[in-house]
GROMACS .gro file of C-alpha atoms in nm:
model
  313
    1MET     CA    1   2.914  -5.368   1.474
    2LEU     CA    2   2.533  -5.382   1.503
    3ALA     CA    3   2.544  -5.206   1.839
    4PHE     CA    4   2.764  -4.934   1.693
    5LEU     CA    5   2.532  -4.891   1.395
    6GLY     CA    6   2.227  -4.875   1.624
    7LYS     CA    7   2.386  -4.601   1.834
    8ARG     CA    8   2.476  -4.405   1.524
    9LEU     CA    9   2.125  -4.430   1.382
   10LEU     CA   10   1.978  -4.313   1.713
   11SER     CA   11   2.224  -4.024   1.705
   12LEU     CA   12   2.107  -3.946   1.352
   13ILE     CA   13   1.742  -3.934   1.465
   14PHE     CA   14   1.817  -3.706   1.761
   15THR     CA   15   2.033  -3.481   1.544
   16MET     CA   16   1.759  -3.447   1.284
   17LEU     CA   17   1.504  -3.364   1.554
   18ALA     CA   18   1.733  -3.101   1.705
   19VAL     CA   19   1.797  -2.946   1.364
   20SER     CA   20   1.426  -2.946   1.283
   21VAL     CA   21   1.361  -2.746   1.599
   22LEU     CA   22   1.640  -2.500   1.520
   23VAL     CA   23   1.533  -2.455   1.158
   24PHE     CA   24   1.169  -2.404   1.254
   25ALA     CA   25   1.267  -2.161   1.531
   26ALA     CA   26   1.499  -1.968   1.299
   27PHE     CA   27   1.204  -1.858   1.088
   28GLU     CA   28   0.962  -1.836   1.378
   29PHE     CA   29   1.155  -1.617   1.618
   30THR     CA   30   1.360  -1.396   1.389
   31PRO     CA   31   1.228  -1.039   1.364
   32GLY     CA   32   0.918  -1.000   1.150
   33GLN     CA   33   0.608  -1.206   1.088
   34VAL     CA   34   0.639  -1.533   0.899
   35ALA     CA   35   0.365  -1.427   0.659
   36ARG     CA   36   0.545  -1.099   0.594
   37LYS     CA   37   0.865  -1.291   0.513
   38VAL     CA   38   0.673  -1.507   0.267
   39LEU     CA   39   0.490  -1.221   0.093
   40GLY     CA   40   0.776  -0.972   0.098
   41PRO     CA   41   0.805  -0.614   0.223
   42PHE     CA   42   0.556  -0.465  -0.026
   43ALA     CA   43   0.254  -0.673   0.077
   44THR     CA   44  -0.031  -0.494   0.249
   45GLN     CA   45  -0.121  -0.569   0.608
   46ASP     CA   46  -0.452  -0.714   0.491
   47GLN     CA   47  -0.267  -0.963   0.269
   48VAL     CA   48  -0.038  -1.054   0.561
   49ASP     CA   49  -0.338  -1.110   0.788
   50GLN     CA   50  -0.512  -1.329   0.529
   51LEU     CA   51  -0.203  -1.546   0.477
   52THR     CA   52  -0.151  -1.570   0.852
   53GLU     CA   53  -0.505  -1.702   0.889
   54ARG     CA   54  -0.478  -1.938   0.591
   55MET     CA   55  -0.147  -2.088   0.709
   56GLY     CA   56  -0.268  -2.118   1.066
   57LEU     CA   57   0.017  -1.900   1.191
   58ASN     CA   58  -0.200  -1.761   1.469
   59ARG     CA   59  -0.199  -2.099   1.646
   60PRO     CA   60   0.048  -2.187   1.926
   61VAL     CA   61   0.405  -2.248   1.811
   62HIS     CA   62   0.432  -2.603   1.943
   63GLU     CA   63   0.115  -2.709   1.758
   64ARG     CA   64   0.246  -2.576   1.430
   65TYR     CA   65   0.588  -2.735   1.484
   66PHE     CA   66   0.449  -3.083   1.544
   67GLU     CA   67   0.213  -3.046   1.249
   68TRP     CA   68   0.504  -2.942   1.026
   69LEU     CA   69   0.722  -3.225   1.161
   70GLY     CA   70   0.447  -3.480   1.102
   71ASN     CA   71   0.394  -3.359   0.747
   72THR     CA   72   0.768  -3.369   0.680
   73VAL     CA   73   0.802  -3.726   0.811
   74SER     CA   74   0.508  -3.835   0.594
   75GLY     CA   75   0.672  -3.681   0.287
   76ASP     CA   76   0.467  -3.363   0.262
   77LEU     CA   77   0.732  -3.090   0.244
   78GLY     CA   78   0.489  -2.807   0.179
   79THR     CA   79   0.450  -2.564  -0.110
   80SER     CA   80   0.719  -2.336  -0.246
   81THR     CA   81   0.625  -1.969  -0.270
   82LEU     CA   82   0.916  -1.903  -0.506
   83TYR     CA   83   0.866  -2.186  -0.755
   84LYS     CA   84   0.484  -2.196  -0.718
   85THR     CA   85   0.473  -2.573  -0.679
   86GLU     CA   86   0.508  -2.841  -0.414
   87VAL     CA   87   0.856  -2.865  -0.267
   88ASN     CA   88   0.871  -3.234  -0.365
   89ASN     CA   89   0.836  -3.132  -0.730
   90ILE     CA   90   1.144  -2.910  -0.721
   91ILE     CA   91   1.381  -3.045  -0.456
   92TRP     CA   92   1.424  -3.398  -0.593
   93ASP     CA   93   1.477  -3.274  -0.948
   94ARG     CA   94   1.745  -3.029  -0.833
   95LEU     CA   95   1.900  -3.291  -0.609
   96GLY     CA   96   1.926  -3.532  -0.902
   97ASN     CA   97   2.115  -3.269  -1.102
   98THR     CA   98   2.357  -3.212  -0.816
   99LEU     CA   99   2.406  -3.586  -0.767
  100LEU     CA  100   2.506  -3.615  -1.131
  101LEU     CA  101   2.762  -3.338  -1.089
  102ALA     CA  102   2.883  -3.476  -0.756
  103ALA     CA  103   2.920  -3.834  -0.885
  104VAL     CA  104   3.142  -3.732  -1.176
  105ALA     CA  105   3.355  -3.504  -0.958
  106PHE     CA  106   3.381  -3.763  -0.678
  107VAL     CA  107   3.511  -4.037  -0.907
  108ILE     CA  108   3.775  -3.805  -1.052
  109ILE     CA  109   3.878  -3.676  -0.708
  110VAL     CA  110   3.912  -4.025  -0.559
  111VAL     CA  111   4.115  -4.166  -0.848
  112LEU     CA  112   4.349  -3.867  -0.882
  113SER     CA  113   4.395  -3.818  -0.506
  114ILE     CA  114   4.495  -4.181  -0.453
  115VAL     CA  115   4.732  -4.185  -0.750
  116LEU     CA  116   4.895  -3.848  -0.676
  117GLY     CA  117   4.898  -3.894  -0.298
  118ILE     CA  118   5.065  -4.235  -0.317
  119ALA     CA  119   5.311  -4.115  -0.582
  120ALA     CA  120   5.413  -3.823  -0.359
  121GLY     CA  121   5.423  -4.029  -0.038
  122MET     CA  122   5.638  -4.307  -0.183
  123ARG     CA  123   5.922  -4.065  -0.255
  124GLU     CA  124   5.909  -3.815   0.029
  125GLY     CA  125   6.121  -3.508  -0.046
  126SER     CA  126   6.164  -3.586  -0.415
  127LYS     CA  127   6.093  -3.337  -0.693
  128LEU     CA  128   5.768  -3.519  -0.769
  129ASP     CA  129   5.662  -3.497  -0.405
  130ARG     CA  130   5.738  -3.125  -0.384
  131SER     CA  131   5.565  -3.052  -0.714
  132ILE     CA  132   5.247  -3.236  -0.613
  133SER     CA  133   5.246  -3.076  -0.267
  134VAL     CA  134   5.286  -2.722  -0.403
  135ALA     CA  135   5.020  -2.777  -0.670
  136SER     CA  136   4.781  -2.916  -0.407
  137ILE     CA  137   4.826  -2.612  -0.183
  138VAL     CA  138   4.780  -2.369  -0.472
  139THR     CA  139   4.461  -2.528  -0.608
  140THR     CA  140   4.304  -2.557  -0.263
  141SER     CA  141   4.387  -2.194  -0.185
  142VAL     CA  142   4.208  -2.055  -0.491
  143PRO     CA  143   3.836  -1.984  -0.422
  144GLU     CA  144   3.581  -2.157  -0.639
  145PHE     CA  145   3.448  -1.839  -0.797
  146ALA     CA  146   3.803  -1.732  -0.891
  147SER     CA  147   3.892  -2.063  -1.056
  148GLY     CA  148   3.552  -2.065  -1.225
  149VAL     CA  149   3.606  -1.722  -1.377
  150PHE     CA  150   3.964  -1.814  -1.473
  151LEU     CA  151   3.864  -2.136  -1.650
  152ALA     CA  152   3.571  -1.966  -1.821
  153SER     CA  153   3.800  -1.689  -1.947
  154ILE     CA  154   4.024  -1.949  -2.112
  155PHE     CA  155   3.785  -2.215  -2.240
  156VAL     CA  156   3.475  -2.003  -2.304
  157ILE     CA  157   3.593  -1.656  -2.403
  158TRP     CA  158   3.941  -1.721  -2.544
  159LEU     CA  159   3.920  -2.071  -2.697
  160GLY     CA  160   3.541  -2.096  -2.730
  161VAL     CA  161   3.542  -2.474  -2.686
  162LEU     CA  162   3.307  -2.496  -2.385
  163PRO     CA  163   2.978  -2.332  -2.281
  164GLY     CA  164   2.981  -2.057  -2.018
  165THR     CA  165   2.666  -2.182  -1.848
  166SER     CA  166   2.537  -2.529  -1.761
  167PRO     CA  167   2.155  -2.527  -1.770
  168LEU     CA  168   2.147  -2.901  -1.855
  169GLU     CA  169   1.939  -2.837  -2.165
  170SER     CA  170   1.985  -3.094  -2.440
  171GLY     CA  171   1.934  -3.036  -2.809
  172GLY     CA  172   2.125  -2.708  -2.825
  173GLN     CA  173   2.476  -2.624  -2.938
  174TRP     CA  174   2.636  -2.796  -2.639
  175SER     CA  175   2.586  -3.149  -2.514
  176ILE     CA  176   2.515  -3.232  -2.149
  177ALA     CA  177   2.869  -3.368  -2.115
  178ALA     CA  178   3.017  -3.041  -2.241
  179GLN     CA  179   2.803  -2.846  -1.994
  180LEU     CA  180   2.941  -3.052  -1.705
  181VAL     CA  181   3.310  -2.999  -1.786
  182LEU     CA  182   3.369  -2.658  -1.626
  183PRO     CA  183   3.161  -2.712  -1.307
  184VAL     CA  184   3.331  -3.049  -1.250
  185ALA     CA  185   3.674  -2.901  -1.319
  186VAL     CA  186   3.623  -2.625  -1.060
  187MET     CA  187   3.503  -2.874  -0.797
  188VAL     CA  188   3.793  -3.110  -0.864
  189LEU     CA  189   4.054  -2.833  -0.852
  190TYR     CA  190   3.917  -2.696  -0.526
  191ASP     CA  191   3.872  -3.027  -0.346
  192LEU     CA  192   4.149  -3.244  -0.490
  193GLY     CA  193   4.446  -3.076  -0.324
  194TYR     CA  194   4.315  -3.131   0.029
  195VAL     CA  195   4.250  -3.503  -0.027
  196VAL     CA  196   4.587  -3.550  -0.202
  197ARG     CA  197   4.769  -3.406   0.099
  198MET     CA  198   4.580  -3.637   0.335
  199VAL     CA  199   4.667  -3.944   0.127
  200ARG     CA  200   5.028  -3.828   0.091
  201ALA     CA  201   5.067  -3.770   0.467
  202SER     CA  202   4.925  -4.113   0.545
  203MET     CA  203   5.152  -4.278   0.286
  204VAL     CA  204   5.461  -4.105   0.427
  205GLU     CA  205   5.374  -4.230   0.777
  206VAL     CA  206   5.314  -4.587   0.658
  207MET     CA  207   5.643  -4.599   0.465
  208THR     CA  208   5.833  -4.547   0.794
  209LYS     CA  209   5.668  -4.841   0.972
  210PRO     CA  210   5.882  -5.143   1.074
  211TYR     CA  211   5.678  -5.390   0.867
  212ILE     CA  212   5.762  -5.194   0.551
  213ARG     CA  213   6.134  -5.213   0.628
  214THR     CA  214   6.094  -5.584   0.702
  215ALA     CA  215   5.922  -5.642   0.369
  216ILE     CA  216   6.201  -5.459   0.187
  217LEU     CA  217   6.470  -5.658   0.372
  218LYS     CA  218   6.295  -5.983   0.279
  219GLY     CA  219   6.367  -5.899  -0.084
  220LEU     CA  220   6.021  -5.798  -0.202
  221SER     CA  221   6.014  -5.562  -0.497
  222PHE     CA  222   5.919  -5.200  -0.437
  223ARG     CA  223   5.595  -5.258  -0.628
  224GLN     CA  224   5.502  -5.554  -0.408
  225VAL     CA  225   5.578  -5.356  -0.093
  226ILE     CA  226   5.350  -5.074  -0.203
  227LEU     CA  227   5.060  -5.285  -0.330
  228LYS     CA  228   5.060  -5.563  -0.070
  229HIS     CA  229   5.172  -5.386   0.246
  230ALA     CA  230   5.156  -5.008   0.223
  231LEU     CA  231   4.849  -4.924   0.017
  232ARG     CA  232   4.570  -5.065   0.234
  233ASN     CA  233   4.721  -4.933   0.557
  234ALA     CA  234   4.783  -4.594   0.400
  235MET     CA  235   4.416  -4.565   0.300
  236ILE     CA  236   4.276  -4.621   0.651
  237ALA     CA  237   4.306  -4.258   0.765
  238PRO     CA  238   4.217  -4.086   0.432
  239PHE     CA  239   3.911  -4.308   0.384
  240THR     CA  240   3.701  -4.101   0.623
  241VAL     CA  241   3.831  -3.779   0.470
  242ILE     CA  242   3.737  -3.899   0.121
  243LEU     CA  243   3.383  -3.992   0.226
  244LEU     CA  244   3.333  -3.656   0.395
  245GLN     CA  245   3.387  -3.490   0.057
  246ILE     CA  246   3.044  -3.623  -0.041
  247ASN     CA  247   2.889  -3.367   0.193
  248TYR     CA  248   3.070  -3.082   0.016
  249LEU     CA  249   2.995  -3.216  -0.332
  250ILE     CA  250   2.621  -3.241  -0.266
  251THR     CA  251   2.537  -2.955  -0.031
  252GLY     CA  252   2.838  -2.723  -0.049
  253VAL     CA  253   2.869  -2.636  -0.417
  254VAL     CA  254   2.648  -2.327  -0.403
  255VAL     CA  255   2.916  -2.105  -0.556
  256VAL     CA  256   2.989  -2.341  -0.845
  257GLU     CA  257   2.621  -2.381  -0.931
  258ALA     CA  258   2.565  -2.006  -0.909
  259VAL     CA  259   2.864  -1.920  -1.128
  260PHE     CA  260   2.762  -2.160  -1.406
  261ALA     CA  261   2.383  -2.121  -1.366
  262TYR     CA  262   2.362  -2.492  -1.288
  263PRO     CA  263   2.012  -2.601  -1.179
  264GLY     CA  264   2.127  -2.789  -0.870
  265PHE     CA  265   2.050  -2.829  -0.502
  266GLY     CA  266   2.287  -2.557  -0.379
  267ARG     CA  267   2.159  -2.295  -0.620
  268MET     CA  268   1.801  -2.384  -0.526
  269LEU     CA  269   1.883  -2.334  -0.158
  270LEU     CA  270   2.047  -1.998  -0.230
  271GLU     CA  271   1.753  -1.874  -0.435
  272ALA     CA  272   1.505  -1.995  -0.173
  273ALA     CA  273   1.695  -1.824   0.108
  274LEU     CA  274   1.712  -1.494  -0.082
  275ALA     CA  275   1.340  -1.515  -0.159
  276GLN     CA  276   1.262  -1.626   0.199
  277ASP     CA  277   1.092  -1.942   0.070
  278ILE     CA  278   1.051  -2.104   0.410
  279ALA     CA  279   0.926  -2.446   0.296
  280VAL     CA  280   1.220  -2.503   0.059
  281VAL     CA  281   1.482  -2.378   0.305
  282GLU     CA  282   1.348  -2.598   0.584
  283ALA     CA  283   1.338  -2.911   0.367
  284ALA     CA  284   1.679  -2.846   0.211
  285SER     CA  285   1.840  -2.777   0.550
  286LEU     CA  286   1.713  -3.105   0.693
  287PHE     CA  287   1.839  -3.295   0.391
  288ALA     CA  288   2.181  -3.129   0.413
  289VAL     CA  289   2.214  -3.236   0.776
  290PHE     CA  290   2.102  -3.588   0.687
  291VAL     CA  291   2.374  -3.614   0.421
  292THR     CA  292   2.636  -3.484   0.666
  293VAL     CA  293   2.550  -3.731   0.941
  294MET     CA  294   2.514  -4.027   0.702
  295THR     CA  295   2.856  -3.966   0.547
  296GLN     CA  296   3.007  -3.961   0.895
  297ILE     CA  297   2.839  -4.292   0.978
  298LEU     CA  298   2.957  -4.450   0.652
  299GLY     CA  299   3.306  -4.315   0.717
  300ASP     CA  300   3.316  -4.472   1.063
  301LEU     CA  301   3.191  -4.806   0.931
  302GLY     CA  302   3.450  -4.804   0.654
  303TYR     CA  303   3.723  -4.716   0.902
  304MET     CA  304   3.621  -5.010   1.120
  305TYR     CA  305   3.629  -5.241   0.818
  306LEU     CA  306   3.974  -5.130   0.707
  307ASN     CA  307   4.120  -5.131   1.058
  308PRO     CA  308   4.073  -5.471   1.232
  309ARG     CA  309   4.205  -5.329   1.559
  310ILE     CA  310   3.901  -5.103   1.577
  311ARG     CA  311   3.658  -5.366   1.447
  312PHE     CA  312   3.741  -5.626   1.707
  313ALA     CA  313   3.809  -5.392   1.998
   0.00000   0.00000   0.00000
């Protein structure tokens, strides 16, 4: 286990280094001067030259890369040209907002996917199974912006029971909890169907195993068969899939945050990219890769824990 974890952590380090090179090169070698990208198309050449000198952009590329990498490792993420403050002052605040949204959505997705997936898998081919399967396909097929507009049309415009935006401002007409309802609902609807189908498929496969038939023939009740024999084995395969949803919930909800004006990590990354805020985009990209790799590592460790055949191989 320790050897496996060590290899994975080394892989994480090499992946982060490779991504840092690619992210740095993406801004360095794309057409146009870096200073021009920062100042925008209407800046004078004199302003571009002054910023180039001030940022040290006339130095060799490798020197600037290692300086930027060293600053990043030490926690200095640079200064945002869009938000006019240090990147550390904006990125962690936005990340905290997204983590709040992701945590609520993740708990709901996990609970509902396990309940619905097991309910469908226990009775393969039943009306309940077909209903859950069709609903899962439909919700997953609807884009986030479409479901967001649809839900807002009902609960904001028609019924007027929820706010149309989620700025996370307290003290107004709407509470923080009310502001989270629609963004969470869109994320759950979009992501739930995929996880439900994974749990359902795993449950269907487990229910055909010989040890399940043996348990039934021994006279165990259907409830005992499900809880003591089928459930843990059915969760081995979906466990990794469930953990990988963390990556989407933290770094992939750009559309949801944009639709509801939610001050989160994804919206920050979108705004920074549109404004060509290099420091924010570089820092956010590295963090997104870190989250992706870490969720894969946690998924593999959890899979090894749930499956003794892998753990002791």
